[in-house]
XYZ file of N, CA and C in Angstrom:
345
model
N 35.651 85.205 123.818
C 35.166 85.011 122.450
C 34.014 84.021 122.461
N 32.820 84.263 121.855
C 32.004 83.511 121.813
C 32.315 82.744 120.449
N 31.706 81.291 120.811
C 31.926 80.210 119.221
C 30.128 80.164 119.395
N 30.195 79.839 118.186
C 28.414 79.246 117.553
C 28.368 78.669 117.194
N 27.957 77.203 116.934
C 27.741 76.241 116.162
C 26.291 75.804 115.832
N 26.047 76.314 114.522
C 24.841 75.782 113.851
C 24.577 74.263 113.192
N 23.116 74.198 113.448
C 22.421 72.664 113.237
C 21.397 72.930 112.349
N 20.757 71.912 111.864
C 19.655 71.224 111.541
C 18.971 72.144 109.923
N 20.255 72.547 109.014
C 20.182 71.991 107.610
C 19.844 71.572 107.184
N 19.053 71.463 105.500
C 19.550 70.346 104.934
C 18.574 70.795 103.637
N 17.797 69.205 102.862
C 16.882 69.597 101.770
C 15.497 69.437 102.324
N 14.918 70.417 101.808
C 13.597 70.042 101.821
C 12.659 70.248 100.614
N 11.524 70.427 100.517
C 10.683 70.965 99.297
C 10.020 72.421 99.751
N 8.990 72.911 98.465
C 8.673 74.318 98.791
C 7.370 73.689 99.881
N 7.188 74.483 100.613
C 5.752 74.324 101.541
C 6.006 73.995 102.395
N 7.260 73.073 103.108
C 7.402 72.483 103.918
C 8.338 73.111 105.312
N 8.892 72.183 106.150
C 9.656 73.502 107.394
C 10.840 72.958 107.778
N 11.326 73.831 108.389
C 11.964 73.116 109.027
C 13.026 74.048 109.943
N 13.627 73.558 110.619
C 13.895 74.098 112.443
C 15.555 74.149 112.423
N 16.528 75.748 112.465
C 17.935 75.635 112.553
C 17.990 75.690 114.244
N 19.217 75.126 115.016
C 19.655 75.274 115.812
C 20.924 76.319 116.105
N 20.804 77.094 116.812
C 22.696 77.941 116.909
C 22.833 78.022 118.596
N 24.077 77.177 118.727
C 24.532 76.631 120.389
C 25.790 77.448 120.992
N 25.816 78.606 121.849
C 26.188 79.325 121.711
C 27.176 78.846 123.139
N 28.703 79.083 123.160
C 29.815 78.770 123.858
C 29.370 79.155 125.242
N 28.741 79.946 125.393
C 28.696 80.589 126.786
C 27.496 81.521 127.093
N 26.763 81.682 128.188
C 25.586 81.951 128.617
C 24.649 83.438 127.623
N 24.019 83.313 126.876
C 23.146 83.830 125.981
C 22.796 85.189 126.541
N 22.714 85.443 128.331
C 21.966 86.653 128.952
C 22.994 87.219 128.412
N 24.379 87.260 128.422
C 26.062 87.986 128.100
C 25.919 88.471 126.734
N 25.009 88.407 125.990
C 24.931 88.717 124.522
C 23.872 89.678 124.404
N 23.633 91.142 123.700
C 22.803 91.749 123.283
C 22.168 91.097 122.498
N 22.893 90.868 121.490
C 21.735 90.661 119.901
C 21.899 88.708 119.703
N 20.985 88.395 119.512
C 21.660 86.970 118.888
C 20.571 87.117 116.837
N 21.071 86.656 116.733
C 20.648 86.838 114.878
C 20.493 85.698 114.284
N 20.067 85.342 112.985
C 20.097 84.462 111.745
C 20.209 85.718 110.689
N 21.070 85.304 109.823
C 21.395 85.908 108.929
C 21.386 85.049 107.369
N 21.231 85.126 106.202
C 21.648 84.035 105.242
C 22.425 84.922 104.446
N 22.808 84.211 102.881
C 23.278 84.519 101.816
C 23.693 83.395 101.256
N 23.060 83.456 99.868
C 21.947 83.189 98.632
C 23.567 83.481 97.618
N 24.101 82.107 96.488
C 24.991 82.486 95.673
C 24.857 83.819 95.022
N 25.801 84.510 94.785
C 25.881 85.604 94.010
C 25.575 87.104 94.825
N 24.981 86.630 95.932
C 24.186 87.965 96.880
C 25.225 87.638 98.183
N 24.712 89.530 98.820
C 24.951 89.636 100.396
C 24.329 88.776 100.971
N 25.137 88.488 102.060
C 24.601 88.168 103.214
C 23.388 89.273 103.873
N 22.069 88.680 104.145
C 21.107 89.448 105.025
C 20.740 89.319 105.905
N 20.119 90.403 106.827
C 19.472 89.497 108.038
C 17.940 89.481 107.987
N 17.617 87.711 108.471
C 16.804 87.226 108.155
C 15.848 87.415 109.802
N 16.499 87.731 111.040
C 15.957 87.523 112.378
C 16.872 87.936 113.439
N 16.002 88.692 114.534
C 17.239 89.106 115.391
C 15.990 88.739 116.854
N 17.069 88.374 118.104
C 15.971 88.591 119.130
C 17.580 89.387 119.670
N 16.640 90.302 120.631
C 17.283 90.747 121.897
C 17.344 90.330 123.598
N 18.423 90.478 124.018
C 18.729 89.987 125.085
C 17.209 89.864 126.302
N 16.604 91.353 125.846
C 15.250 91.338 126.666
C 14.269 90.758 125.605
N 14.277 89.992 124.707
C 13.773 89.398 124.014
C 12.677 89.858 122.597
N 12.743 90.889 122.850
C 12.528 91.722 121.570
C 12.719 91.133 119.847
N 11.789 90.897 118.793
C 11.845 90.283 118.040
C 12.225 91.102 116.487
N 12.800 90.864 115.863
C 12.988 91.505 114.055
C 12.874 90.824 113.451
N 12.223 91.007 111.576
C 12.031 90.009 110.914
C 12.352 90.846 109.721
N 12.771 89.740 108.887
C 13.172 90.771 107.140
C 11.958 90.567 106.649
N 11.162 91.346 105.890
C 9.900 91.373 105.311
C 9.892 90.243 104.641
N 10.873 89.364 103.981
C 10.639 88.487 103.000
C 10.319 87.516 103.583
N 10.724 87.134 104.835
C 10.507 86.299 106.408
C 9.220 86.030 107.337
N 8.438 87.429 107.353
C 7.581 87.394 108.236
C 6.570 86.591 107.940
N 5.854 86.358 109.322
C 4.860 85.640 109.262
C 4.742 84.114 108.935
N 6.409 83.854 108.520
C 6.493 82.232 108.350
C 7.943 82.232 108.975
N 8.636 82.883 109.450
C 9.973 82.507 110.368
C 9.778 82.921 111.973
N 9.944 82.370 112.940
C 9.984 82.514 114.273
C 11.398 82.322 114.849
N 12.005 83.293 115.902
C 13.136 83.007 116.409
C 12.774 82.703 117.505
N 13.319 82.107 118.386
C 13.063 82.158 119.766
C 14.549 81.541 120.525
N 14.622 81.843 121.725
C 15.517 81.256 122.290
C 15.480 80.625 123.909
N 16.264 79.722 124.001
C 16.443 78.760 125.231
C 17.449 79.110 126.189
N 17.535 79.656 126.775
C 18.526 80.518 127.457
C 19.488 79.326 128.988
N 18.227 78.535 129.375
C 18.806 77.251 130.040
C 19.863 76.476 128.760
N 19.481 76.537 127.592
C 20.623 75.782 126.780
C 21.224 76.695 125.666
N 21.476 77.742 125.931
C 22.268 78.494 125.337
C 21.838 78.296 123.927
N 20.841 78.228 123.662
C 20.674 77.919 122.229
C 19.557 79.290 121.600
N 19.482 79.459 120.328
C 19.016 79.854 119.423
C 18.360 79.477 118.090
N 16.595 79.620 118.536
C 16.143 78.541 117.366
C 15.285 79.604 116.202
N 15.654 79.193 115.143
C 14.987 79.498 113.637
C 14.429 78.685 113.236
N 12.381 78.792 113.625
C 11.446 78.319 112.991
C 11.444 78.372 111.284
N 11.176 77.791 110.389
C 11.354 77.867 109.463
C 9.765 77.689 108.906
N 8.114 77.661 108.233
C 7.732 77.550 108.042
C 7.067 77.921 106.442
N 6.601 77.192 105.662
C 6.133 77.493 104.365
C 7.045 77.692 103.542
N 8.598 76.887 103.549
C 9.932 77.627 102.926
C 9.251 77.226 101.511
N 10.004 78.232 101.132
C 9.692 78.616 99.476
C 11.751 78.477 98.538
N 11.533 78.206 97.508
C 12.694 78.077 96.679
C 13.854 79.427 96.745
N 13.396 80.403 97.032
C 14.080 81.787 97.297
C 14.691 81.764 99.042
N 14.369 81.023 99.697
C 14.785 81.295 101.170
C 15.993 80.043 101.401
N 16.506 79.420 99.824
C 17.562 79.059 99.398
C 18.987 79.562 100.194
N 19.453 79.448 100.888
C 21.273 79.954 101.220
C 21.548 79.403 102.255
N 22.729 79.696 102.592
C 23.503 79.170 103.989
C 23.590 80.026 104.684
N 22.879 79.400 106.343
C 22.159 80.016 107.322
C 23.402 80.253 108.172
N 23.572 81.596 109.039
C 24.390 81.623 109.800
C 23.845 82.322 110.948
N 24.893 81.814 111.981
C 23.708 82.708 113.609
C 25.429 83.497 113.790
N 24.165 84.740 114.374
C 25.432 85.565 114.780
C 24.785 85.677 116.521
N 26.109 86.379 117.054
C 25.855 87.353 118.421
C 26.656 88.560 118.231
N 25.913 89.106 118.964
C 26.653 90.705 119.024
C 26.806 90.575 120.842
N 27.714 91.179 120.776
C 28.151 91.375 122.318
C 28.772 92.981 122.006
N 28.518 93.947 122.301
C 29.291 95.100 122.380
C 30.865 95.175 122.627
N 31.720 95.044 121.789
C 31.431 95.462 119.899
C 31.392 95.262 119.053
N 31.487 93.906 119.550
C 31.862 92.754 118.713
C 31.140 91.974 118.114
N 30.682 91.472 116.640
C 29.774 90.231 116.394
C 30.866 88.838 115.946
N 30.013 87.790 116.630
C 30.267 86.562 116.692
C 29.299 85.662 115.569
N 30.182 85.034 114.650
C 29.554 84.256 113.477
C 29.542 82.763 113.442
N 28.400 82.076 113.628
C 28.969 80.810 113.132
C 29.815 79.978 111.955
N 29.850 78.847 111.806
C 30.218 78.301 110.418
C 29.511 78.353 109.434
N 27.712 78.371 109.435
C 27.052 78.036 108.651
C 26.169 77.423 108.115
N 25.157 76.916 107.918
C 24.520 75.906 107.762
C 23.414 75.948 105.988
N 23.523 75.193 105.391
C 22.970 74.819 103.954
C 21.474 74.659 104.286
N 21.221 75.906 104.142
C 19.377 75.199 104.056
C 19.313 75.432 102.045
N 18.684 74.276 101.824
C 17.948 74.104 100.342
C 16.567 73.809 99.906
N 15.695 74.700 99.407
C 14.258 74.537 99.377
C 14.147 74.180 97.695
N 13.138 73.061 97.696
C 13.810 72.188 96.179
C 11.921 72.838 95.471
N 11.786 73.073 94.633
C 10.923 73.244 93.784
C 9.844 72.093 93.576
């Protein structure tokens, strides 16, 4: 079973950035998909970013061009650039993995973009 534990939350304002962490239990190559996903009170959960194991990149249209994923594979980690956040990219951030067949969710993390 993979665990995830997400970082680096919190408030910020519109225009500004800022950087999630997701630290993944055990070696990252073992995972197909790793993800960021959010959801926004009242709404689904979406996905916001996916890389693939061969490093292959996805972005939700509402995302592009100001979110970057990338990952550290010496530290098992998974990072979500955050840039130009705007008041709508409001929710609690979660990293997933997919391992065939299974997806793996973190706890969560509160990003808040203040007006």
């Amino acid at each position: 079973q993979v665990q995830l534990v997400e970082s680096g939350g919190g408030l910020v304002q519109a225009g500004e950035s800022m950087r999630l962490s997701c630290v993944a239990s055990e070696s990252i190559f073992s995972i197909n998909v790793m993800g960021w996903y959010r959801q926004a009170p009242g709404k689904q959960r979406e996905l916001v970013a996916t890389i693939t194991s061969t490093g292959s990149t996805n972005y939700a249209d509402s995302v592009k061009g100001r979110f970057t994923i990338t990952e550290d594979n010496a530290k098992n980690t998974v990072y979500l650039q955050m840039n130009t956040l705007k008041p709508e990219d409001t929710a609690v951030y979660y990293c997933n993995a997919y391992r065939y067949p299974r997806h793996y969710w973190g706890q969560g993390t509160q990003v808040t973009v203040s007006s």
